XYZ file of C-alpha atoms in Angstrom:
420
model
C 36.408 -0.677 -61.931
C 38.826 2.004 -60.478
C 40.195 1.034 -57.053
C 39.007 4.288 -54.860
C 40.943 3.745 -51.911
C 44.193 2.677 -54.081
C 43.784 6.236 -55.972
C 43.544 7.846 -52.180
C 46.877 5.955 -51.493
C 48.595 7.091 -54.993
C 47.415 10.885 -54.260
C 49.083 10.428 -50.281
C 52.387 8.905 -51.352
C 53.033 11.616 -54.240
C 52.893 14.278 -51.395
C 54.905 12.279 -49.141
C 58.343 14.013 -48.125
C 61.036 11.889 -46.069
C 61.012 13.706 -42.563
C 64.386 14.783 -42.452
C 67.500 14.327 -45.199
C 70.109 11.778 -43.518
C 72.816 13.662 -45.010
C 72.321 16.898 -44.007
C 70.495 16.031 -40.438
C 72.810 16.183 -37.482
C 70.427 17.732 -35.119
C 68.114 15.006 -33.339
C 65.266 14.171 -30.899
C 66.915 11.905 -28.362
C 65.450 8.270 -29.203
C 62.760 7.420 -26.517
C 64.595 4.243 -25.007
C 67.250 6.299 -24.011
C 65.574 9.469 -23.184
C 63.188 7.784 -20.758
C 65.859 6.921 -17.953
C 66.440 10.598 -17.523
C 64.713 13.046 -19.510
C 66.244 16.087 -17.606
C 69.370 15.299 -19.497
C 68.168 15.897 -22.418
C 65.623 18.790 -21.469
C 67.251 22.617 -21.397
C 66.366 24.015 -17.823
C 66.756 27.715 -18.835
C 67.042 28.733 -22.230
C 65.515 26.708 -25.521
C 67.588 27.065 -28.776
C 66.312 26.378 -32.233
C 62.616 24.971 -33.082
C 62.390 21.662 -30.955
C 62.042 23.557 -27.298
C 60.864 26.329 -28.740
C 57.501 27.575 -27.284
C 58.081 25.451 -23.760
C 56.383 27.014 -21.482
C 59.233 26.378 -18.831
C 61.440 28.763 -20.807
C 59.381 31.521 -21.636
C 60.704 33.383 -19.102
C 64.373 33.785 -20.920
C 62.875 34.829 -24.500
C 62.698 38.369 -23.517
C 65.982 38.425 -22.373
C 67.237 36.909 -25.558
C 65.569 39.483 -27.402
C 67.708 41.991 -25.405
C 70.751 40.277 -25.939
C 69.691 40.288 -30.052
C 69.262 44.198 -29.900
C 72.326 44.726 -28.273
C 74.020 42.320 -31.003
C 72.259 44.376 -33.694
C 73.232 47.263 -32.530
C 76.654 46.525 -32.412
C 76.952 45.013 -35.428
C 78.241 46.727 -38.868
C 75.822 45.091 -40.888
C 72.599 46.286 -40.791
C 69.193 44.198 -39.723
C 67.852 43.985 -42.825
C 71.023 42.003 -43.893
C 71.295 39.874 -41.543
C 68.047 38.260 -41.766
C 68.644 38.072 -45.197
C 71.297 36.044 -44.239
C 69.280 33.368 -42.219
C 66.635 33.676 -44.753
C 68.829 32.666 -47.453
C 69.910 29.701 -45.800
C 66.557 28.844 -44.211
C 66.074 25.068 -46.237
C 69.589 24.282 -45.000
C 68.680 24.737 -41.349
C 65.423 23.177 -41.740
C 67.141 20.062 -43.279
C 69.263 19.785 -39.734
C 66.607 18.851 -38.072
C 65.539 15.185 -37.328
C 61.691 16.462 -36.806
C 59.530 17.910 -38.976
C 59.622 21.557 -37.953
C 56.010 22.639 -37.121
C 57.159 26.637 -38.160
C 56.488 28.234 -41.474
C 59.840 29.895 -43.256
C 59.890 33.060 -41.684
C 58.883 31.760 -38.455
C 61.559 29.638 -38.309
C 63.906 32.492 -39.528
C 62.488 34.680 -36.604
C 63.519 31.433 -34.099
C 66.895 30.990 -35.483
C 68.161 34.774 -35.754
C 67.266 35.438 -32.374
C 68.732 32.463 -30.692
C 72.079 33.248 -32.791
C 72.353 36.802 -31.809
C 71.771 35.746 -28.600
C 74.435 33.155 -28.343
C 76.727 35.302 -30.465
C 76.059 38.041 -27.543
C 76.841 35.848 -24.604
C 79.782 34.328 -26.016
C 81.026 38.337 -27.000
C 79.987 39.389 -23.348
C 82.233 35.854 -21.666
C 85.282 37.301 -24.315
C 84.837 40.988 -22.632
C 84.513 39.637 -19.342
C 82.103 41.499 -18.971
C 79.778 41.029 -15.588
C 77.469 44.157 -14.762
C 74.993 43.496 -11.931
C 72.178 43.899 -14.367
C 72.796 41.141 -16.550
C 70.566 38.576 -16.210
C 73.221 35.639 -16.855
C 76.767 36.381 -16.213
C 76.066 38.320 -13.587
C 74.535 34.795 -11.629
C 76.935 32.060 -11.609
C 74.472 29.469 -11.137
C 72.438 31.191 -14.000
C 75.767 31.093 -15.903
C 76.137 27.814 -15.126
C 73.101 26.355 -16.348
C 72.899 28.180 -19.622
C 76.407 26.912 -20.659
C 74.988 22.992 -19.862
C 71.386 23.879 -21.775
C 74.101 24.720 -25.134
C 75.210 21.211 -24.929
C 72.138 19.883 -24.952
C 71.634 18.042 -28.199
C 68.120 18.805 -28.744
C 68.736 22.562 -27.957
C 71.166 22.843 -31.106
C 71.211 25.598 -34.334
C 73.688 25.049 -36.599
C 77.463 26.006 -36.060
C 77.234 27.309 -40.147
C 74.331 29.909 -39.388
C 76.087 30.894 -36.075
C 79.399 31.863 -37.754
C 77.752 33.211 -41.085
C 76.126 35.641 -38.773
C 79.206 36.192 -36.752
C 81.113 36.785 -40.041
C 78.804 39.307 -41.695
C 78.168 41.168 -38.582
C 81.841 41.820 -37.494
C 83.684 41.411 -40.909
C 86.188 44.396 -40.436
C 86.854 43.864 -36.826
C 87.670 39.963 -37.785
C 89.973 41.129 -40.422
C 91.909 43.663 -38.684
C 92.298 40.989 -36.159
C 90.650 42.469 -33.123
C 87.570 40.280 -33.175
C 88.626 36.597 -32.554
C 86.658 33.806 -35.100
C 83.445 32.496 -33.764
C 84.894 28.896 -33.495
C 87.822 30.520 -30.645
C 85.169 31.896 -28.737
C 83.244 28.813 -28.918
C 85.989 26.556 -28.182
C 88.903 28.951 -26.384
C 86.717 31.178 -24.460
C 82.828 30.056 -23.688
C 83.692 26.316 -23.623
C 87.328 26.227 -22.917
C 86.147 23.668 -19.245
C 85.215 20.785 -21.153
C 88.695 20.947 -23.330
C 90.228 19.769 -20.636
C 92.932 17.825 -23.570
C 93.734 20.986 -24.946
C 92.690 20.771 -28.302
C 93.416 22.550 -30.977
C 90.872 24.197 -32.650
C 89.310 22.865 -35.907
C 90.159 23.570 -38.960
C 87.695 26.543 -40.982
C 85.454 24.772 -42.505
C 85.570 21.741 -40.554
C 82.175 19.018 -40.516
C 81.688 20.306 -37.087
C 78.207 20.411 -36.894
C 76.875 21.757 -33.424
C 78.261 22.343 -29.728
C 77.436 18.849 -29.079
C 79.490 17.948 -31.888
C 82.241 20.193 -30.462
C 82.259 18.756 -27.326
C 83.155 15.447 -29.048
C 85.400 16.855 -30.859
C 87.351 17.768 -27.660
C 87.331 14.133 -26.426
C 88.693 12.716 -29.783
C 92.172 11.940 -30.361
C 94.278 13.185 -32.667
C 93.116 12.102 -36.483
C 96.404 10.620 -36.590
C 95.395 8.665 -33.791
C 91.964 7.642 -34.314
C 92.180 3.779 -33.223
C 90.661 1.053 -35.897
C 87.312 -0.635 -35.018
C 86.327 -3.789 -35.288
C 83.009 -6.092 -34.613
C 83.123 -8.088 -32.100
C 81.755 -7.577 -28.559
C 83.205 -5.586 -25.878
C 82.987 -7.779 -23.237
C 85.040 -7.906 -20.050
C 84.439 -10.436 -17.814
C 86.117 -9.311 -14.452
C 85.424 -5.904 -12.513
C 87.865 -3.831 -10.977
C 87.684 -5.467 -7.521
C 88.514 -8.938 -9.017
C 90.877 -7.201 -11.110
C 93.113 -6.131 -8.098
C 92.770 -9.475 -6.340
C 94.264 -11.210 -9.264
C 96.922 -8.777 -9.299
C 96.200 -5.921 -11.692
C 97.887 -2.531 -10.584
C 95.594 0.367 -11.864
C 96.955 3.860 -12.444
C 96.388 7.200 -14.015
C 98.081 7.572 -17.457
C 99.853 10.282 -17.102
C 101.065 10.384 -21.108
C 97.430 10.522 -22.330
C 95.966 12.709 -25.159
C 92.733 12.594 -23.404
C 89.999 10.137 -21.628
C 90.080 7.682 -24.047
C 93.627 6.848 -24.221
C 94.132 3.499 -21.641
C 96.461 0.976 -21.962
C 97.236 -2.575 -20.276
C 100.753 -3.970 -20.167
C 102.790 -5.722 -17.583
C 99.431 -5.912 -15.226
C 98.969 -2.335 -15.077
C 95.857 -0.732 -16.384
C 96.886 2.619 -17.181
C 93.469 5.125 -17.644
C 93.211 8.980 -17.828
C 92.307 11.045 -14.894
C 88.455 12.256 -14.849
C 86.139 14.392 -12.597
C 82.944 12.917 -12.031
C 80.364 15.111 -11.186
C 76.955 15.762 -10.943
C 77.266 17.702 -14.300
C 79.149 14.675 -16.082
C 76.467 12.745 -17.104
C 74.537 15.503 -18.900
C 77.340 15.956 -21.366
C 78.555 12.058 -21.400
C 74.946 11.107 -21.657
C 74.405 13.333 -24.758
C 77.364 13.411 -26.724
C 76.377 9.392 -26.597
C 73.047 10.296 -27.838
C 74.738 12.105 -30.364
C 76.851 9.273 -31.334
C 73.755 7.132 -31.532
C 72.324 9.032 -34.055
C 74.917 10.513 -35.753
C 78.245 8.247 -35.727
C 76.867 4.913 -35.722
C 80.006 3.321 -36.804
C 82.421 5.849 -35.405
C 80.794 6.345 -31.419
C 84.513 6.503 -29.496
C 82.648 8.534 -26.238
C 79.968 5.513 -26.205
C 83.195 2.851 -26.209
C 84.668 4.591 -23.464
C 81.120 4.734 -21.368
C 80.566 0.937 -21.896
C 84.023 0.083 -20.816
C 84.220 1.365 -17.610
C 80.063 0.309 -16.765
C 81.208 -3.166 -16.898
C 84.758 -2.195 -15.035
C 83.218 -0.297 -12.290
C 80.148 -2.040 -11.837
C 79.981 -1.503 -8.203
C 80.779 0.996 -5.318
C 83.853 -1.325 -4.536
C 84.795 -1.270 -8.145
C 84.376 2.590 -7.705
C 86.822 2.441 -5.059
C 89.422 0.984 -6.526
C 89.775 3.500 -9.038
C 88.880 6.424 -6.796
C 91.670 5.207 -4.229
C 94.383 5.388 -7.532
C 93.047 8.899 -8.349
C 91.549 7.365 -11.610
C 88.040 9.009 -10.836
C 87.802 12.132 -9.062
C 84.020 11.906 -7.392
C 82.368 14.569 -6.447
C 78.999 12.954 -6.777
C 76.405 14.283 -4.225
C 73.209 12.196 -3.536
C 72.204 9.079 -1.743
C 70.955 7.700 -5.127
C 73.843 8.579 -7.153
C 77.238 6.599 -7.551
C 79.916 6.394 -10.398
C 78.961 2.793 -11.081
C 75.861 3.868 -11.342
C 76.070 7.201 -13.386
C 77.993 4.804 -16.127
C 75.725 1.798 -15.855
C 72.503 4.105 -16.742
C 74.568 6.044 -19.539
C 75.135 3.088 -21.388
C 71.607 1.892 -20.994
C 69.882 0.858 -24.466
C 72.833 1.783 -26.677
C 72.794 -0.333 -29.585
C 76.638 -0.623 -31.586
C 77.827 -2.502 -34.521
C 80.964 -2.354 -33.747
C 83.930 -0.924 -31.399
C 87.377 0.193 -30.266
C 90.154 -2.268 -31.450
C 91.856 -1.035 -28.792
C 89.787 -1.554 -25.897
C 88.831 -4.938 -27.796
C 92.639 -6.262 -27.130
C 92.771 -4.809 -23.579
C 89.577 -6.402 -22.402
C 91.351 -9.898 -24.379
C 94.097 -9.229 -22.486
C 92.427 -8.622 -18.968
C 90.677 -11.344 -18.945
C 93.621 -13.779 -20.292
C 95.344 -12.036 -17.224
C 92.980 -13.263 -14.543
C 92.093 -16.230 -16.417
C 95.507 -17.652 -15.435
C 95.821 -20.633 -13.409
C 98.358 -18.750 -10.994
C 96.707 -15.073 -10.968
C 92.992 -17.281 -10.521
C 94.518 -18.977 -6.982
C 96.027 -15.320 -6.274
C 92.508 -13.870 -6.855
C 90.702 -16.727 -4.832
C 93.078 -16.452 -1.832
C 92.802 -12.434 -1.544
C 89.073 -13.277 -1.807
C 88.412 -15.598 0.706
C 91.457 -14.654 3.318
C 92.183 -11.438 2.773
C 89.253 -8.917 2.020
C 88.257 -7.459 5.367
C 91.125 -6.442 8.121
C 89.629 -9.223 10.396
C 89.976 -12.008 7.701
C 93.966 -10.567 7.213
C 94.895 -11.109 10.685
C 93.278 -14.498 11.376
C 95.095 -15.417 7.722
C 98.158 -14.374 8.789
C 97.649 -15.718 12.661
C 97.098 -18.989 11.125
C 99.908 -19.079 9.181
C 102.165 -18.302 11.870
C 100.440 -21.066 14.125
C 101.168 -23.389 11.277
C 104.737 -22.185 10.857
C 105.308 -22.547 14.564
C 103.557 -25.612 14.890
C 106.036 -26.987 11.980
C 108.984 -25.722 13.638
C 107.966 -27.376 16.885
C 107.706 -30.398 15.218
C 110.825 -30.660 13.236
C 112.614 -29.797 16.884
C 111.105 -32.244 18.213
C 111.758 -34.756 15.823
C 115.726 -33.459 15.659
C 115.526 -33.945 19.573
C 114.574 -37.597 19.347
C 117.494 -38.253 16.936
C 120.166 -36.488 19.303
């Protein structure tokens, strides 16, 4: 007798499609555990890009102004409408396959979704080359509007791919970009629109590099050197003293100076040498989803996320914050009564799961903690601690030792006197 509800399973798994190729996806819904300790993060505020904000109610508001920015593209451009959809039609399966989601858009609404947000990007990045800031644009002519739309393109849910964006680019200005008065899409990405968050000074990519998105760029920015790229290794990064209890044992801490970035530190001779950062209240959008990024996308490779869960378990407090504030590690500018550095890194590294991590950081953490660990630096660490952490307990210390040295003295006079 036939099996009905086996022939009803047989029929569902033949027209079952995987929801997104792992290979080609680099575009992803933020996992839920991490989203849910601060979904503005993740959410764009002004301006949705590609298929996964699109339709937010929230953002409706900006649509007709990307249309305007699209006609102005168009116009401008020496390739004609009709070929430049063509272009994003063409490639249509390949931009669907970015996406971690299933895409709830039929082909050519999804081609409608994509050209516009590309023309407009392509528009505003043109407009930031020109400089150009008439009263009646409705972006540059804001800064806080300016602002926000530059943090909503880092968002990694609010991503189209960096392929369709320069294809466009490409076809629309081809003779301009040869004669060499247009600059290539990736310089005005990297050079011109997001030039604040190279603070390293990196070069740009190579053409055709596996640069997927501007969250992906924004990595790239923070990575050093391929030539540099430390090993990794599995064990845990685990570093059993904070910053305060650093210093008391004796640690110096100081900005490295010779860096090639944020992630270059270093420990030798009991000084813990780490880059220079501003902390804002901007920083953990972009640390919180190029780590998302990493989560989903470099599992093996997440350098950013290393860096994170470092310094949450060395600055795990205000006081911790202090220390490196006061050596002009951190530069806070952190407004809010329930906002602190410690914190900030603390909630970024929240439910991020790693196999594996930075050799370096692995042998500086080793070495920390051999540092405090030793019988000498442990009394050193104990006596700050219980004499010498508050001005009061300092000058009682030292008044007692100076009774005590006194009282010594006094003796051994008096004893010398008695002999005489």
């Amino acid at each position: 007798m036939e099996n009905h509800v086996a022939k009803e399973l047989e029929a569902m798994l033949k027209e079952t499609q995987p929801s997104f190729t792992t290979k080609s996806c680099c575009i992803y819904k933020v996992p839920h555990e991490i989203r849910q300790f601060k979904e503005d993060a993740y959410t764009p505020v002004l301006v949705s890009i590609g298929p996964l904000h699109h339709g937010n109610s929230r953002l409706v508001t900006m649509e007709g102004h990307k249309q305007v920015y699209c006609q102005h593209l168009v116009e401008k451009s020496e390739a004609s409408l009709s070929d430049l959809v063509s272009c994003v039609q063409q490639l249509e399966p390949q931009i669907r396959a970015c996406y971690s989601e299933n895409i709830d858009l039929t082909a050519d609404e999804l081609v409608k979704v994509i050209f516009i947000d590309c023309c407009f990007i392509i528009e505003l990045f043109l407009r930031s080359y020109e400089h150009k800031t008439e009263d009646d644009d409705v972006i540059l002519s804001k800064v806080w509007k300016k602002v926000r739309v530059i943090f909503d393109l880092i968002l990694l849910e609010n991503q189209v791919p960096l392929f369709v964006l320069e294809k466009i680019y490409n076809l629309a200005f081809a003779s301009r970009l040869d004669s060499g008065r247009f600059p290539s899409f990736m310089r005005l990405a990297a050079d011109i629109y997001f030039s604040h968050f190279n603070t390293q000074g990196v070069l740009l990519p190579a053409a055709g590099s596996s640069i997927a998105h501007f969250t992906d760029l924004l990595r790239y920015f923070h990575l050093p050197p391929s030539h540099r790229i430390p090993s990794r290794n599995f064990r845990p990064l685990v570093l059993d003293h904070r910053a305060s209890e650093l210093v008391e044992a004796g640690v110096e801490f100081q900005v490295n100076k010779s860096s090639h970035g944020i992630l270059d530190l270093e420990f030798e001779h009991g000084i813990l040498k780490i880059p220079h950062v501003i902390v804002n209240d901007r920083t953990e959008v972009w640390l919180r989803n190029i780590v998302a990024l990493e989560q989903c996308h470099y599992p093996r490779h997440h350098y950013i996320t290393d860096y994170v869960r470092f310094l949450a378990q060395l600055v795990n407090t205000n006081k911790d914050a202090d220390v490196l504030i006061k050596a002009r590690i951190i530069q806070s500018n952190v407004s809010g009564h329930d906002t602190s550095v410690a914190k900030l890194f603390r909630d970024v590294d929240k439910n991020i799961i790693v196999v594996n991590h930075n050799a370096n950081y692995l042998q500086i953490c080793n070495d920390l903690n051999a540092f405090y660990e030793h019988p000498c630096r442990t009394k050193i660490a104990t006596l700050r601690r219980d004499y010498f952490t508050t001005p009061w307990k300092t000058a009682a210390s030292i008044a007692g030792i100076v009774l005590l040295l006194l009282t010594v003295i006094q003796t051994v006079c008096s004893i010398l006197q008695l002999h005489s």
